[in-house]
Amino acid sequence: MSSVVKNNEVLISGAMGAIVCRTGSQGREEIDTRVLTFSELERTFTDHRGGRYRPSHCNPSLRIAIIIPYRNREAHLKRLLLNLLPKLKRQLIDFTIYVIEQRENEAFNRGMMRNIGYVEAKKRFRYDCYIFNDADTIIEDDRNLFMCGQDFVHHLVSGVRRYNYSLPYRGLLGGVIAITDKQMMTLNGYSNMFFVWGGEDDNLFDRFIESKIWFDRTEYQDGLVTTLAHKKDKKFVSRFRTLMKTKHSKNFDGVSSLRYEVIFVKYKPLFVWIVVSVNQTLIDEVIIN
């Protein structure tokens, strides 16, 4: 089974022949800044079950896991769902959302939450594409397709609103990125060492170079995103020390060295909610040894 995007239509090819599913793309939209309750969101999107949406009138060729690293960003998560779900439904894809929350009393490790989300999603289904979407990053255009590339990792951000719809630096890989299972395993995912704000995306860029994997970006006019304002953690000097320490850590630091505990899993209508705990000391010991 395969799919081809042409003239804002998705051509789905299956055993019964070709079925054309019109995406109904609306293009670029202003971000809806309302913060609905989860109950209101569930009443708005009633055709979601256990975090999964699947079109009822056509048979998508791909099944996608969307992984959201999360902690203390409830308003952001609600805004993201309100704006993202209608766009994905118009793309006619089969997707499941995983919200990976790190327990409160630990230094937050976004890269590790992405690795955990990948592993936990893969336990449940072997997805064709894993998309990592930060809770504060919202695509503005439904033509920014949530799909992976086989030859390149696909970065779904071409311009950020807060930077006047430009990118702060050429190697930016944060916000929203789509990676296949094969690519994730080749990269060994993200570093687990960044228990400070930022840095894990820059380390991922180093892993691309080391693994001889490159990335492409959504066309500029379709890949514009809004990032929601929030108070950032301090940029400690240790962030840069960690970047240096993890420069060539791909072979021993990442998905292969994960250590974590699942506190609970809840299948909510709009997302699978997985709360985890990690031990920074144990992670350091595993990587050093």
mmCIF file of N, CA and C in Angstrom, residues 211-256:
data_model
loop_
_atom_site.group_PDB
_atom_site.id
_atom_site.type_symbol
_atom_site.label_atom_id
_atom_site.label_comp_id
_atom_site.label_asym_id
_atom_site.label_seq_id
_atom_site.Cartn_x
_atom_site.Cartn_y
_atom_site.Cartn_z
ATOM 1 N N SER A 211 26.484 9.808 11.739
ATOM 2 C CA SER A 211 25.783 8.664 11.141
ATOM 3 C C SER A 211 25.619 8.798 9.637
ATOM 4 N N LYS A 212 26.058 9.930 9.086
ATOM 5 C CA LYS A 212 25.907 10.213 7.651
ATOM 6 C C LYS A 212 24.445 10.190 7.239
ATOM 7 N N ILE A 213 23.609 10.739 8.134
ATOM 8 C CA ILE A 213 22.189 10.947 7.841
ATOM 9 C C ILE A 213 21.988 12.452 7.710
ATOM 10 N N TRP A 214 21.206 12.875 6.730
ATOM 11 C CA TRP A 214 20.942 14.295 6.600
ATOM 12 C C TRP A 214 19.445 14.547 6.753
ATOM 13 N N PHE A 215 19.070 15.801 6.736
ATOM 14 C CA PHE A 215 17.658 16.134 6.924
ATOM 15 C C PHE A 215 17.204 17.135 5.870
ATOM 16 N N ASP A 216 15.905 17.116 5.614
ATOM 17 C CA ASP A 216 15.313 18.153 4.779
ATOM 18 C C ASP A 216 14.250 18.872 5.599
ATOM 19 N N ARG A 217 13.771 19.983 5.074
ATOM 20 C CA ARG A 217 12.747 20.758 5.760
ATOM 21 C C ARG A 217 11.538 20.935 4.862
ATOM 22 N N THR A 218 10.391 21.105 5.520
ATOM 23 C CA THR A 218 9.178 21.469 4.790
ATOM 24 C C THR A 218 9.427 22.751 4.016
ATOM 25 N N GLU A 219 8.819 22.868 2.838
ATOM 26 C CA GLU A 219 8.940 24.100 2.052
ATOM 27 C C GLU A 219 8.575 25.301 2.915
ATOM 28 N N TYR A 220 9.276 26.410 2.696
ATOM 29 C CA TYR A 220 9.170 27.549 3.597
ATOM 30 C C TYR A 220 7.724 27.977 3.831
ATOM 31 N N GLN A 221 6.944 28.126 2.767
ATOM 32 C CA GLN A 221 5.598 28.675 2.905
ATOM 33 C C GLN A 221 4.671 27.749 3.693
ATOM 34 N N ASP A 222 5.006 26.461 3.791
ATOM 35 C CA ASP A 222 4.158 25.503 4.501
ATOM 36 C C ASP A 222 4.669 25.179 5.901
ATOM 37 N N GLY A 223 5.925 25.499 6.191
ATOM 38 C CA GLY A 223 6.548 25.039 7.431
ATOM 39 C C GLY A 223 6.663 26.085 8.526
ATOM 40 N N LEU A 224 5.808 27.097 8.506
ATOM 41 C CA LEU A 224 5.865 28.148 9.523
ATOM 42 C C LEU A 224 5.173 27.676 10.798
ATOM 43 N N VAL A 225 5.758 28.017 11.943
ATOM 44 C CA VAL A 225 5.217 27.564 13.225
ATOM 45 C C VAL A 225 5.152 28.730 14.208
ATOM 46 N N THR A 226 4.261 28.581 15.190
ATOM 47 C CA THR A 226 4.184 29.485 16.334
ATOM 48 C C THR A 226 4.687 28.744 17.562
ATOM 49 N N THR A 227 5.550 29.385 18.331
ATOM 50 C CA THR A 227 5.979 28.811 19.607
ATOM 51 C C THR A 227 5.333 29.615 20.733
ATOM 52 N N LEU A 228 4.757 28.915 21.694
ATOM 53 C CA LEU A 228 4.048 29.550 22.794
ATOM 54 C C LEU A 228 5.032 30.055 23.839
ATOM 55 N N ALA A 229 4.737 31.215 24.382
ATOM 56 C CA ALA A 229 5.643 31.834 25.356
ATOM 57 C C ALA A 229 5.627 31.055 26.665
ATOM 58 N N HIS A 230 6.813 30.911 27.260
ATOM 59 C CA HIS A 230 6.916 30.282 28.572
ATOM 60 C C HIS A 230 8.227 30.707 29.204
ATOM 61 N N LYS A 231 8.302 30.545 30.492
ATOM 62 C CA LYS A 231 9.519 30.880 31.222
ATOM 63 C C LYS A 231 10.501 29.736 31.089
ATOM 64 N N LYS A 232 11.658 30.037 30.521
ATOM 65 C CA LYS A 232 12.669 29.009 30.298
ATOM 66 C C LYS A 232 13.510 28.800 31.544
ATOM 67 N N ASP A 233 14.011 27.571 31.677
ATOM 68 C CA ASP A 233 14.999 27.314 32.709
ATOM 69 C C ASP A 233 16.271 28.084 32.383
ATOM 70 N N LYS A 234 17.076 28.315 33.390
ATOM 71 C CA LYS A 234 18.339 29.005 33.175
ATOM 72 C C LYS A 234 19.258 28.169 32.290
ATOM 73 N N LYS A 235 19.998 28.866 31.429
ATOM 74 C CA LYS A 235 20.960 28.177 30.569
ATOM 75 C C LYS A 235 22.264 27.994 31.346
ATOM 76 N N PHE A 236 22.332 26.949 32.110
ATOM 77 C CA PHE A 236 23.505 26.720 32.945
ATOM 78 C C PHE A 236 24.727 26.396 32.077
ATOM 79 N N VAL A 237 25.884 26.717 32.601
ATOM 80 C CA VAL A 237 27.141 26.409 31.910
ATOM 81 C C VAL A 237 27.233 24.915 31.634
ATOM 82 N N SER A 238 26.627 24.099 32.503
ATOM 83 C CA SER A 238 26.699 22.641 32.334
ATOM 84 C C SER A 238 26.084 22.185 31.027
ATOM 85 N N ARG A 239 25.183 22.988 30.450
ATOM 86 C CA ARG A 239 24.621 22.645 29.142
ATOM 87 C C ARG A 239 25.732 22.520 28.107
ATOM 88 N N PHE A 240 26.648 23.464 28.095
ATOM 89 C CA PHE A 240 27.723 23.465 27.109
ATOM 90 C C PHE A 240 28.763 22.394 27.437
ATOM 91 N N ARG A 241 28.971 22.145 28.728
ATOM 92 C CA ARG A 241 29.853 21.049 29.111
ATOM 93 C C ARG A 241 29.273 19.717 28.660
ATOM 94 N N THR A 242 27.946 19.584 28.801
ATOM 95 C CA THR A 242 27.285 18.346 28.371
ATOM 96 C C THR A 242 27.378 18.185 26.867
ATOM 97 N N LEU A 243 27.246 19.275 26.123
ATOM 98 C CA LEU A 243 27.399 19.212 24.668
ATOM 99 C C LEU A 243 28.768 18.668 24.285
ATOM 100 N N MET A 244 29.796 19.123 24.964
ATOM 101 C CA MET A 244 31.147 18.643 24.675
ATOM 102 C C MET A 244 31.298 17.176 25.074
ATOM 103 N N LYS A 245 30.736 16.816 26.231
ATOM 104 C CA LYS A 245 30.860 15.447 26.736
ATOM 105 C C LYS A 245 30.135 14.439 25.849
ATOM 106 N N THR A 246 29.062 14.889 25.194
ATOM 107 C CA THR A 246 28.253 13.970 24.383
ATOM 108 C C THR A 246 28.563 14.086 22.892
ATOM 109 N N LYS A 247 29.636 14.758 22.549
ATOM 110 C CA LYS A 247 29.965 15.013 21.141
ATOM 111 C C LYS A 247 30.020 13.723 20.327
ATOM 112 N N HIS A 248 30.600 12.666 20.889
ATOM 113 C CA HIS A 248 30.704 11.388 20.170
ATOM 114 C C HIS A 248 30.131 10.266 21.031
ATOM 115 N N SER A 249 28.952 10.494 21.597
ATOM 116 C CA SER A 249 28.370 9.537 22.546
ATOM 117 C C SER A 249 27.344 8.609 21.919
ATOM 118 N N LYS A 250 27.154 8.711 20.599
ATOM 119 C CA LYS A 250 26.058 8.012 19.935
ATOM 120 C C LYS A 250 26.041 6.512 20.219
ATOM 121 N N ASN A 251 27.183 5.884 20.267
ATOM 122 C CA ASN A 251 27.232 4.426 20.369
ATOM 123 C C ASN A 251 26.857 3.894 21.748
ATOM 124 N N PHE A 252 26.916 4.746 22.781
ATOM 125 C CA PHE A 252 26.646 4.254 24.133
ATOM 126 C C PHE A 252 25.633 5.094 24.909
ATOM 127 N N ASP A 253 25.115 6.138 24.301
ATOM 128 C CA ASP A 253 24.202 7.052 24.991
ATOM 129 C C ASP A 253 22.987 7.320 24.118
ATOM 130 N N GLY A 254 21.824 6.830 24.546
ATOM 131 C CA GLY A 254 20.620 7.041 23.754
ATOM 132 C C GLY A 254 19.575 5.988 24.059
ATOM 133 N N VAL A 255 18.858 5.554 23.042
ATOM 134 C CA VAL A 255 17.822 4.531 23.224
ATOM 135 C C VAL A 255 18.416 3.271 23.838
ATOM 136 N N SER A 256 19.648 2.930 23.451
ATOM 137 C CA SER A 256 20.277 1.687 23.927
ATOM 138 C C SER A 256 20.626 1.737 25.408
#
